[in-house]
Amino acid sequence: MRRTAVLAATAAMALMGLVAAATPVIAQAPPGAGHGAKAVARTALAPPDVSVTNIRGHLSQFQSIASQNGGTRRSTGAGYTASVSYVEQKLQAAGYTTRRVACTPGCSSGAGPNLIADWPGGDENQVIMAGAHLDSVSAGPGINDNGSGSAMILETALTLAAQRPTMTKHVRFGWWSDEEQGLLGSRAYVSGLSSTERSKIKQYLNFDMVGSTNGGYFINNISTAAAADLRAYYTSINVQTEENVEGANRSDDASFRNAGIATSGVAAGASATKTTAQAQKWGGTAGRAYDSCYHSSCDTTSNISDTHLDRSGDALAYAIWTQAVGGTTQRDFSINASPGSGTVQAGGTATTTIGTTTTSGTAQRVNLSVASGLPSGATATFNPTSVNSGSSSTLSIATSATTPDGTYTVTVAGAGETASHNATYTLSVGGTSTNRSFTNDTDYPLNDYVTVNSAITSTASGSAASPVQVTVKGTHTCSEDLRIRLLGPSGTSYTLKNAGGTSCTNLGTRNYSVPVTQQASGTWTLQVTDMYSQDTGLLDSWSITV
Ligand code: DTR
Ligand code: ZN
Ligand code: ZN
């Protein structure tokens, strides 16, 4: 069930003793409000609703993974490693730094790795961790035990990534291997940490079986400080909680607690029986197991209580936001070039799209410029020259005939209101030319005793392929009046035809093969001189293939 932001904020602030629960409040202080440090801390962003629909989506994926791998996701099988890949890929796409940590020493032979995900930011010396075992028993797909905790912490992690709030503490998530063989994955992870790394972990919260269909609301080590936020969340929604007696020392929090780390967690219960008193306060059936499919093949997506699942996710979000999220969202953006590279011949123009994205807070104005790396003779143009983050601009880099061949890293600077970020674009000038044919389509009148020069800039590299092919198109009632020459980039002149003759023929289309020893790039000029009186005409176009 979704809580509204205002209700969540009200509950959060009521818990902190700031306001009565019924008093309407706003989640954030107005800009410039004269709050002291404490008041600012109390205006922490409201914890978000963690979507139970999305958690359900992850559970369906775990179910199909099991179905494709013999009906199980046990730590030593392909169903486990496929589960790791699924979670890993979601986290990476959201911006997490993920690590597969081998389940050694002491794990079952062939057990797949633990998966660790760090959300960048916050004080690295104060790490808040949440974890869930990702393996199942071999008897079934393990959707409540423990697809539920795995999917729930995954969706909470994705919700944090989507919001990108400022972080005070560092947040890390862990998905454990080989729990069902004796808490082995989490034990291997904790024992693999240096004592320094271990001491940075200020709290570990565990989520194992959080969707039991006849479940209860159990909190591990309920009277300790580590449990305070989880408790406070359930209190805020008027749900009573009890110590997780059944699960004591039976899940991965024990590995952390044994290493001296403060731990808590949430569970909805396994094979123990719901009491009459529990059924009275929580609903469900007294005298029946919390999860009647515990460790069996019927632990499928049908074996889940959405209400328990949803509340556990909101409880974790409440704990994370209360402990590790700052009071305001820093506005920020990112910038990139797509494509990130391009090739042109000297004289050509490369274009790319400079994209910007709002990564936190509201959009901001970003002014674009080239900070460095443009080759000589080149000019850069942005259209438009500034964008609101979330929009894009077209960057055109026009090189000139004199731009030297080479590879250039062009740095595009995006100067925003709260931050500046760069993108890079790799521009290659020269190399293998794809186009070696060029045309000048400009019309030139061919008048008596007049010379016209029609130029073509070739961007083809290397030597001209001799003989170069020239096509001249035009009209002239007596082409015998015309002398036609070609001037190469080096200045050498080649006569294509001389004037003279005894009768008159129209110019039309003429093809010439011209042996040359020339570089291909640069200016080729067709020079046409009408050497006699009376007849005139028009040079339509000419082309050259070098
Ligand atoms: N880690 C559980 C063990 C377990 C047994 N009872 C409970 C109750 C609540 C949470 C966990 C447990 C398993 O994986 O089997
Ligand atoms: Zn189990
Ligand atoms: Zn379990």
Coordinates of C-alpha atoms and ligand atoms in Angstrom, one line a residue:
M1 CA 0.0 0.0 0.0
R2 CA 1.3 3.4 -0.9
R3 CA 1.7 6.0 1.8
T4 CA 1.4 9.6 0.6
A5 CA 4.5 11.7 0.9
V6 CA 2.7 14.1 3.3
L7 CA 1.6 11.2 5.6
A8 CA 5.1 9.8 5.5
A9 CA 6.6 13.1 6.3
T10 CA 4.1 13.7 9.1
A11 CA 4.9 10.3 10.6
A12 CA 8.6 10.9 10.3
M13 CA 8.4 14.2 12.0
A14 CA 6.0 13.1 14.6
L15 CA 8.5 10.3 15.5
M16 CA 11.2 12.9 16.0
G17 CA 9.0 14.7 18.4
L18 CA 8.8 17.8 16.2
V19 CA 5.1 17.9 15.6
A20 CA 1.9 16.0 16.5
A21 CA 1.0 13.4 14.0
A22 CA -2.1 15.2 13.0
T23 CA -0.4 18.5 12.2
P24 CA 0.0 19.1 8.5
V25 CA 3.7 19.8 7.7
I26 CA 5.8 20.3 4.6
A27 CA 8.6 17.9 3.9
Q28 CA 11.2 20.6 3.2
A29 CA 12.1 23.9 4.7
P30 CA 11.4 26.8 2.4
P31 CA 14.6 28.1 0.8
G32 CA 16.4 30.6 3.0
A33 CA 14.4 29.7 6.1
G34 CA 16.6 30.5 9.1
H35 CA 16.9 27.0 10.5
G36 CA 19.8 25.9 12.7
A37 CA 21.6 22.7 12.0
K38 CA 19.2 20.7 14.0
A39 CA 16.1 22.0 12.4
V40 CA 17.7 21.4 9.0
A41 CA 18.4 17.8 10.0
R42 CA 14.7 17.4 11.0
T43 CA 13.5 18.6 7.6
A44 CA 15.1 15.5 6.0
L45 CA 13.5 14.4 2.8
A46 CA 10.5 12.2 3.4
P47 CA 11.3 8.5 2.9
P48 CA 9.9 7.4 -0.4
D49 CA 7.3 4.7 -1.0
V50 CA 9.1 1.5 -2.2
S51 CA 6.9 0.1 -4.9
V52 CA 5.5 -3.3 -4.0
T53 CA 4.5 -3.7 -7.7
N54 CA 8.2 -3.5 -8.6
I55 CA 9.2 -5.8 -5.8
R56 CA 6.7 -8.3 -7.2
G57 CA 8.3 -7.9 -10.6
H58 CA 11.7 -8.9 -9.2
L59 CA 10.0 -11.9 -7.5
S60 CA 8.6 -13.0 -10.9
Q61 CA 12.0 -12.9 -12.3
F62 CA 13.4 -15.1 -9.5
Q63 CA 10.5 -17.5 -10.1
S64 CA 11.3 -17.8 -13.8
I65 CA 15.0 -18.1 -13.1
A66 CA 14.2 -21.1 -10.8
S67 CA 11.9 -22.6 -13.3
Q68 CA 14.6 -22.5 -15.9
N69 CA 17.1 -24.1 -13.6
G70 CA 15.5 -27.2 -12.1
G71 CA 13.1 -25.3 -9.9
T72 CA 15.7 -24.0 -7.4
R73 CA 18.1 -21.1 -6.8
R74 CA 20.4 -23.0 -4.4
S75 CA 23.8 -21.4 -3.9
T76 CA 25.7 -24.1 -5.9
G77 CA 23.5 -24.0 -9.0
A78 CA 22.9 -22.0 -12.1
G79 CA 19.7 -20.6 -10.6
Y80 CA 21.8 -18.8 -8.1
T81 CA 24.3 -17.3 -10.5
A82 CA 21.4 -16.2 -12.8
S83 CA 19.8 -14.5 -9.7
V84 CA 23.1 -12.7 -9.1
S85 CA 23.3 -11.5 -12.7
Y86 CA 19.7 -10.2 -12.6
V87 CA 20.3 -8.2 -9.4
E88 CA 23.7 -7.0 -10.6
Q89 CA 22.5 -5.8 -13.9
K90 CA 19.6 -3.8 -12.3
L91 CA 22.0 -2.2 -9.9
Q92 CA 24.6 -1.3 -12.5
A93 CA 22.0 0.3 -14.7
A94 CA 20.9 2.5 -11.7
G95 CA 24.5 3.7 -11.0
Y96 CA 25.6 1.4 -8.3
T97 CA 29.2 0.2 -7.9
T98 CA 28.8 -3.6 -7.7
R99 CA 31.3 -6.3 -6.7
R100 CA 31.0 -10.0 -6.8
V101 CA 32.8 -11.3 -3.7
A102 CA 33.8 -15.0 -3.9
C103 CA 32.1 -17.1 -1.3
T104 CA 35.4 -18.2 0.3
P105 CA 36.7 -19.5 2.6
G106 CA 34.3 -21.9 4.3
C107 CA 31.5 -22.0 1.7
S108 CA 29.9 -25.0 0.0
S109 CA 32.0 -26.3 -2.9
G110 CA 30.7 -24.5 -6.0
A111 CA 28.8 -21.8 -4.2
G112 CA 28.3 -18.7 -6.2
P113 CA 29.5 -15.3 -5.1
N114 CA 28.1 -12.7 -2.7
L115 CA 27.0 -9.5 -4.5
I116 CA 27.9 -6.2 -2.9
A117 CA 26.6 -2.8 -4.1
D118 CA 27.7 0.6 -3.0
W119 CA 25.7 3.7 -3.6
P120 CA 28.4 6.4 -4.3
G121 CA 28.4 9.2 -1.8
G122 CA 28.1 9.8 1.9
D123 CA 30.8 9.5 4.6
E124 CA 32.7 6.4 3.6
N125 CA 33.7 6.0 7.3
Q126 CA 30.1 5.5 8.3
V127 CA 28.6 2.7 6.3
I128 CA 25.0 1.7 6.8
M129 CA 24.4 -1.8 5.3
A130 CA 21.2 -3.8 4.4
G131 CA 21.4 -7.4 3.3
A132 CA 19.4 -10.4 2.3
H133 CA 20.4 -13.9 1.3
L134 CA 19.8 -14.6 -2.4
D135 CA 20.1 -18.4 -2.3
S136 CA 17.2 -20.8 -1.8
V137 CA 17.1 -24.3 -0.5
S138 CA 17.2 -27.0 -3.2
A139 CA 13.6 -28.0 -2.6
G140 CA 12.1 -25.0 -4.3
P141 CA 12.4 -21.5 -5.9
G142 CA 12.7 -19.7 -2.5
I143 CA 10.4 -16.8 -3.3
N144 CA 9.6 -16.0 0.3
D145 CA 12.8 -17.5 1.6
N146 CA 14.5 -15.3 0.4
G147 CA 13.4 -13.9 -2.9
S148 CA 11.3 -11.5 -0.7
G149 CA 14.2 -9.9 1.2
S150 CA 16.4 -9.9 -2.0
A151 CA 13.8 -8.3 -4.2
M152 CA 12.8 -5.8 -1.4
I153 CA 16.3 -4.5 -0.8
L154 CA 16.9 -4.4 -4.5
E155 CA 13.9 -2.2 -5.1
T156 CA 14.8 0.0 -2.1
A157 CA 18.3 0.4 -3.6
L158 CA 16.8 1.3 -7.0
T159 CA 14.5 3.8 -5.3
L160 CA 17.5 5.5 -3.6
A161 CA 19.2 5.7 -7.0
A162 CA 16.2 7.2 -8.7
Q163 CA 15.9 9.9 -6.1
R164 CA 19.6 10.8 -5.9
P165 CA 19.4 12.7 -2.6
T166 CA 22.4 14.1 -0.9
M167 CA 23.9 11.4 1.3
T168 CA 25.4 11.9 4.8
K169 CA 26.3 8.3 5.5
H170 CA 27.5 5.7 2.9
V171 CA 24.9 3.1 2.0
R172 CA 25.8 -0.5 0.9
F173 CA 23.7 -3.5 0.1
G174 CA 24.6 -7.2 0.2
W175 CA 23.1 -10.3 -1.4
W176 CA 24.4 -13.4 0.3
S177 CA 25.3 -16.7 -1.1
D178 CA 25.1 -20.1 0.8
E179 CA 23.0 -18.8 3.7
E180 CA 20.9 -22.0 3.6
Q181 CA 24.1 -24.1 4.2
G182 CA 24.8 -22.2 7.5
L183 CA 25.1 -18.4 6.9
L184 CA 28.3 -19.2 5.0
G185 CA 28.3 -16.3 2.4
S186 CA 27.9 -13.5 4.9
R187 CA 30.4 -15.1 7.2
A188 CA 33.0 -15.3 4.4
Y189 CA 32.3 -11.6 3.5
V190 CA 32.7 -10.3 7.0
S191 CA 35.8 -12.4 7.7
G192 CA 37.3 -11.1 4.4
L193 CA 37.1 -7.5 5.5
S194 CA 40.0 -5.8 7.2
S195 CA 39.4 -4.7 10.7
T196 CA 39.4 -1.1 9.4
E197 CA 36.7 -1.9 6.8
R198 CA 34.7 -3.8 9.4
S199 CA 34.8 -0.9 11.8
K200 CA 33.3 1.4 9.2
I201 CA 30.1 -0.6 9.1
K202 CA 28.0 1.1 11.7
Q203 CA 24.9 -1.0 11.3
Y204 CA 23.7 -4.0 9.4
L205 CA 20.0 -4.6 8.8
N206 CA 18.9 -8.1 7.6
F207 CA 15.8 -9.1 5.6
D208 CA 15.0 -12.8 5.5
M209 CA 11.4 -14.0 4.8
V210 CA 9.6 -10.6 4.7
G211 CA 6.5 -11.8 2.9
S212 CA 5.2 -14.8 4.9
T213 CA 1.5 -15.3 4.0
N214 CA 0.4 -15.9 7.6
G215 CA 3.1 -13.6 8.8
G216 CA 3.9 -11.5 11.8
Y217 CA 5.9 -8.3 12.3
F218 CA 9.2 -9.4 13.8
I219 CA 12.2 -7.3 14.4
N220 CA 15.7 -8.7 15.2
N221 CA 17.2 -7.4 18.5
I222 CA 14.2 -5.2 18.9
S223 CA 15.4 -3.4 22.0
T224 CA 18.8 -2.3 20.5
A225 CA 19.6 1.0 18.9
A226 CA 20.1 -0.7 15.5
A227 CA 16.4 -1.6 15.6
A228 CA 15.1 1.9 16.5
D229 CA 14.3 3.1 13.0
L230 CA 12.6 -0.1 11.9
R231 CA 10.5 0.0 15.1
A232 CA 9.7 3.6 14.6
Y233 CA 8.4 3.0 11.1
Y234 CA 6.0 0.2 12.3
T235 CA 4.9 2.4 15.2
S236 CA 4.1 5.2 12.7
I237 CA 1.7 3.0 10.8
N238 CA 0.3 1.6 14.1
V239 CA 1.6 -1.9 13.6
Q240 CA 2.9 -3.7 16.7
T241 CA 6.1 -5.5 16.5
E242 CA 7.8 -8.4 18.4
E243 CA 11.3 -9.7 18.8
N244 CA 12.2 -12.2 16.1
V245 CA 12.7 -15.1 18.5
E246 CA 12.2 -17.8 15.8
G247 CA 14.8 -16.5 13.5
A248 CA 17.4 -15.6 16.2
N249 CA 20.9 -16.4 15.0
R250 CA 19.5 -18.2 12.0
S251 CA 20.2 -15.6 9.3
D252 CA 23.0 -13.4 8.0
D253 CA 22.8 -10.7 10.7
A254 CA 24.5 -13.2 13.0
S255 CA 27.7 -13.1 10.9
F256 CA 27.8 -9.3 11.4
R257 CA 26.8 -9.4 15.1
N258 CA 29.5 -12.0 15.7
A259 CA 32.0 -9.5 14.4
G260 CA 30.8 -6.8 16.8
I261 CA 28.6 -4.9 14.3
A262 CA 25.2 -3.6 15.5
T263 CA 22.5 -5.5 13.7
S264 CA 18.7 -5.6 13.3
G265 CA 16.3 -6.7 10.6
V266 CA 12.8 -7.5 9.7
A267 CA 11.1 -10.9 9.2
A268 CA 7.5 -12.2 8.9
G269 CA 8.3 -15.6 10.2
A270 CA 9.0 -19.2 9.0
S271 CA 7.7 -22.5 10.2
A272 CA 6.7 -21.6 13.8
T273 CA 3.0 -21.3 14.6
K274 CA 1.1 -18.1 14.9
T275 CA -0.4 -17.6 18.4
T276 CA -3.9 -16.5 19.2
A277 CA -2.6 -13.2 20.6
Q278 CA -0.6 -12.6 17.4
A279 CA -3.6 -13.4 15.2
Q280 CA -5.6 -11.0 17.2
K281 CA -3.2 -8.1 16.8
W282 CA -2.0 -8.9 13.2
G283 CA -4.8 -10.9 11.6
G284 CA -4.1 -14.2 9.9
T285 CA -4.7 -17.7 11.3
A286 CA -3.7 -18.8 14.8
G287 CA -2.4 -22.3 15.1
R288 CA -0.9 -22.3 11.6
A289 CA 2.7 -21.6 10.5
Y290 CA 3.7 -18.1 9.5
D291 CA 4.9 -19.6 6.2
S292 CA 3.4 -23.1 5.5
C293 CA 5.6 -23.4 2.4
Y294 CA 8.9 -22.9 4.4
H295 CA 11.7 -24.7 2.6
S296 CA 9.3 -26.5 0.2
S297 CA 8.5 -26.5 -3.4
C298 CA 5.4 -24.4 -2.8
D299 CA 7.5 -21.4 -1.9
T300 CA 6.5 -19.7 -5.1
T301 CA 5.1 -16.2 -6.0
S302 CA 1.8 -17.4 -4.6
N303 CA 3.5 -17.7 -1.2
I304 CA 3.7 -14.0 -0.6
S305 CA 1.8 -11.4 1.5
D306 CA 2.0 -8.1 -0.3
T307 CA 1.2 -6.2 2.9
H308 CA 4.1 -7.7 4.8
L309 CA 6.4 -7.3 1.8
D310 CA 5.4 -3.7 1.2
R311 CA 5.8 -2.6 4.8
S312 CA 9.2 -4.2 5.1
G313 CA 10.4 -2.1 2.1
D314 CA 9.0 1.0 3.5
A315 CA 10.6 0.3 6.9
L316 CA 14.0 -0.1 5.3
A317 CA 13.6 3.1 3.3
Y318 CA 12.6 4.8 6.5
A319 CA 15.8 3.7 8.2
I320 CA 18.0 4.6 5.3
W321 CA 16.5 8.0 4.8
T322 CA 16.5 8.8 8.5
Q323 CA 20.1 7.8 8.9
A324 CA 21.9 8.4 5.7
V325 CA 20.0 11.0 3.6
G326 CA 20.6 14.7 3.9
G327 CA 18.0 17.4 4.3
T328 CA 18.1 18.8 0.8
T329 CA 18.6 17.5 -2.7
Q330 CA 21.7 19.0 -4.3
R331 CA 20.9 20.0 -7.9
D332 CA 23.2 18.4 -10.4
F333 CA 23.4 17.3 -14.0
S334 CA 25.5 15.1 -16.3
I335 CA 26.6 15.7 -19.8
N336 CA 27.7 13.4 -22.7
A337 CA 28.5 13.3 -26.4
S338 CA 26.7 10.8 -28.6
P339 CA 28.3 9.6 -30.7
G340 CA 31.4 9.9 -28.7
S341 CA 33.7 10.0 -31.7
G342 CA 33.7 10.8 -35.4
T343 CA 36.0 10.9 -38.5
V344 CA 36.2 13.7 -41.1
Q345 CA 38.6 14.5 -43.9
A346 CA 40.3 17.9 -43.6
G347 CA 37.7 20.5 -44.7
G348 CA 34.8 18.3 -43.5
T349 CA 32.4 18.9 -40.7
A350 CA 31.7 16.4 -37.8
T351 CA 28.5 16.6 -35.8
T352 CA 27.5 15.0 -32.5
T353 CA 24.7 15.4 -30.0
I354 CA 25.6 16.8 -26.6
G355 CA 23.1 15.4 -24.2
T356 CA 22.4 16.6 -20.7
T357 CA 20.5 14.9 -17.9
T358 CA 19.3 16.2 -14.5
T359 CA 20.8 13.8 -12.0
S360 CA 19.4 15.4 -8.9
G361 CA 17.0 18.1 -7.9
T362 CA 15.5 20.3 -10.5
A363 CA 16.8 21.1 -14.0
Q364 CA 19.3 23.9 -14.5
R365 CA 20.6 26.1 -17.3
V366 CA 23.8 24.7 -18.8
N367 CA 26.0 26.8 -21.0
L368 CA 28.1 24.9 -23.6
S369 CA 31.5 25.6 -24.9
V370 CA 34.6 23.8 -26.1
A371 CA 37.1 23.9 -23.3
S372 CA 40.1 22.3 -25.2
G373 CA 41.3 20.0 -27.9
L374 CA 40.0 21.6 -31.1
P375 CA 42.4 21.1 -33.9
S376 CA 43.9 24.1 -35.7
G377 CA 41.8 25.6 -38.4
A378 CA 38.6 24.1 -36.9
T379 CA 35.6 25.9 -35.4
A380 CA 32.9 24.6 -33.1
T381 CA 29.3 25.6 -33.1
F382 CA 26.6 24.6 -30.6
N383 CA 23.0 24.8 -31.6
P384 CA 21.7 25.9 -29.2
T385 CA 24.5 27.3 -27.1
S386 CA 22.8 26.6 -23.8
V387 CA 20.2 24.1 -22.7
N388 CA 18.1 23.2 -19.7
S389 CA 19.5 20.0 -18.3
G390 CA 17.5 17.2 -19.8
S391 CA 17.8 18.6 -23.3
S392 CA 20.4 18.3 -26.0
S393 CA 22.4 20.5 -28.4
T394 CA 24.0 19.7 -31.7
L395 CA 27.8 20.3 -31.8
S396 CA 29.2 20.9 -35.3
I397 CA 33.0 20.9 -35.6
A398 CA 34.0 22.3 -39.0
T399 CA 37.6 21.6 -40.0
S400 CA 39.4 23.4 -42.8
A401 CA 41.6 22.2 -45.6
T402 CA 44.6 23.2 -43.5
T403 CA 43.5 21.1 -40.4
P404 CA 46.3 18.5 -39.9
D405 CA 45.4 14.9 -39.9
G406 CA 45.3 13.4 -36.4
T407 CA 43.2 12.3 -33.5
Y408 CA 41.9 15.1 -31.2
T409 CA 40.2 14.8 -27.8
V410 CA 37.7 17.6 -27.8
T411 CA 36.5 18.6 -24.3
V412 CA 33.0 20.0 -24.1
A413 CA 32.4 22.1 -21.0
G414 CA 28.9 22.3 -19.6
A415 CA 28.7 25.2 -17.1
G416 CA 25.6 24.8 -15.0
E417 CA 24.2 26.8 -12.2
T418 CA 25.3 24.5 -9.4
A419 CA 28.1 22.5 -11.0
S420 CA 30.2 22.2 -14.1
H421 CA 30.8 18.9 -15.9
N422 CA 32.7 17.9 -19.1
A423 CA 32.1 15.6 -21.9
T424 CA 34.7 14.4 -24.4
Y425 CA 34.4 13.8 -28.1
T426 CA 37.2 12.1 -30.1
L427 CA 37.6 13.7 -33.5
S428 CA 39.8 11.9 -36.1
V429 CA 40.9 14.0 -39.0
G430 CA 42.2 12.3 -42.2
G431 CA 42.7 8.6 -42.4
T432 CA 41.1 6.6 -45.1
S433 CA 38.9 8.8 -47.3
T434 CA 35.6 7.4 -48.3
N435 CA 34.7 10.1 -50.8
R436 CA 37.1 10.9 -53.6
S437 CA 34.6 12.5 -56.1
F438 CA 33.7 16.2 -56.0
T439 CA 31.6 18.5 -58.0
N440 CA 31.3 22.3 -58.6
D441 CA 27.8 23.0 -59.7
T442 CA 28.1 26.8 -60.1
D443 CA 27.2 28.1 -63.6
Y444 CA 29.8 30.3 -65.3
P445 CA 29.0 32.2 -68.6
L446 CA 31.6 31.5 -71.3
N447 CA 32.1 34.8 -73.1
D448 CA 34.5 35.8 -75.9
Y449 CA 38.1 36.3 -74.8
V450 CA 37.2 35.6 -71.1
T451 CA 38.7 33.0 -68.8
V452 CA 36.6 31.4 -66.0
N453 CA 38.1 29.6 -63.1
S454 CA 35.8 27.0 -61.3
A455 CA 37.4 25.6 -58.1
I456 CA 36.8 22.4 -56.2
T457 CA 38.1 21.7 -52.7
S458 CA 39.0 18.1 -52.4
T459 CA 39.1 16.5 -48.9
A460 CA 40.4 13.2 -50.2
S461 CA 43.7 12.1 -48.5
G462 CA 46.9 10.8 -50.0
S463 CA 48.0 10.9 -53.6
A464 CA 45.5 11.5 -56.4
A465 CA 44.7 8.3 -58.2
S466 CA 46.2 8.9 -61.7
P467 CA 44.7 9.4 -64.2
V468 CA 42.2 11.6 -62.4
Q469 CA 38.8 11.6 -64.1
V470 CA 37.3 14.9 -65.1
T471 CA 33.8 15.5 -66.5
V472 CA 32.8 18.9 -67.9
K473 CA 29.2 19.8 -68.6
G474 CA 28.0 22.8 -70.5
T475 CA 26.7 24.4 -73.6
H476 CA 28.7 26.3 -76.2
T477 CA 27.7 26.6 -79.8
C478 CA 31.4 26.3 -80.9
S479 CA 33.4 24.3 -78.4
E480 CA 36.3 24.7 -80.8
D481 CA 36.6 28.2 -79.4
L482 CA 37.4 26.8 -75.9
R483 CA 40.7 25.9 -74.2
I484 CA 40.1 23.8 -71.1
R485 CA 42.8 23.3 -68.5
L486 CA 42.9 21.7 -65.1
L487 CA 45.1 23.1 -62.3
G488 CA 46.1 20.7 -59.5
P489 CA 46.6 21.6 -55.8
S490 CA 50.3 22.0 -56.4
G491 CA 49.7 24.6 -59.2
T492 CA 50.6 22.3 -62.1
S493 CA 48.5 22.9 -65.1
Y494 CA 47.2 20.2 -67.4
T495 CA 45.6 21.0 -70.8
L496 CA 42.4 18.9 -71.3
K497 CA 41.8 20.4 -74.8
N498 CA 43.1 23.2 -76.9
A499 CA 41.1 25.7 -79.0
G500 CA 41.0 25.4 -82.8
G501 CA 39.1 23.5 -85.5
T502 CA 37.5 23.8 -88.8
S503 CA 33.8 23.4 -87.9
C504 CA 31.7 24.0 -84.7
T505 CA 30.4 21.4 -82.4
N506 CA 28.4 21.9 -79.1
L507 CA 30.2 21.5 -75.8
G508 CA 27.8 19.0 -74.2
T509 CA 29.4 16.5 -71.8
R510 CA 33.1 15.8 -72.1
N511 CA 35.1 13.2 -70.1
Y512 CA 38.9 13.5 -69.7
S513 CA 41.4 11.1 -68.1
V514 CA 44.3 13.2 -66.9
P515 CA 47.6 11.6 -65.8
V516 CA 48.8 13.5 -62.7
T517 CA 51.4 13.4 -60.0
Q518 CA 49.6 15.3 -57.2
Q519 CA 48.3 15.1 -53.7
A520 CA 44.6 14.5 -53.7
S521 CA 43.5 17.1 -51.2
G522 CA 43.3 20.8 -51.8
T523 CA 42.0 23.0 -54.6
W524 CA 41.5 21.7 -58.1
T525 CA 40.6 24.4 -60.6
L526 CA 38.9 24.0 -64.1
Q527 CA 40.1 26.9 -66.2
V528 CA 38.0 27.6 -69.4
T529 CA 39.1 30.3 -71.9
D530 CA 37.0 31.3 -74.9
M531 CA 39.8 32.2 -77.4
Y532 CA 37.6 33.4 -80.3
S533 CA 34.8 35.8 -81.1
Q534 CA 31.1 35.2 -81.8
D535 CA 30.1 31.9 -80.2
T536 CA 29.4 31.9 -76.4
G537 CA 28.0 29.4 -73.9
L538 CA 27.7 28.3 -70.3
L539 CA 29.8 26.1 -68.0
D540 CA 27.1 24.1 -66.1
S541 CA 29.2 22.0 -63.8
W542 CA 32.3 20.0 -63.6
S543 CA 33.4 17.0 -61.4
I544 CA 36.6 15.4 -60.6
T545 CA 37.5 11.9 -59.1
V546 CA 40.9 11.9 -57.5
Ligands
DTR1 N1 17.4 -17.8 7.4 C1 16.2 -18.5 7.5 C2 16.1 -19.1 8.9 C3 14.9 -18.7 9.6 C4 14.2 -19.5 10.4 N2 13.2 -19.0 11.0 C5 13.2 -17.7 10.7 C6 12.3 -16.7 11.0 C7 12.5 -15.4 10.5 C8 13.6 -15.2 9.6 C9 14.4 -16.2 9.3 C10 14.2 -17.4 9.8 C11 16.2 -19.5 6.4 O1 16.8 -19.1 5.5 O2 15.8 -20.6 6.5
ZN2 ZN 15.8 -20.9 4.5
ZN3 ZN 16.1 -17.4 4.8

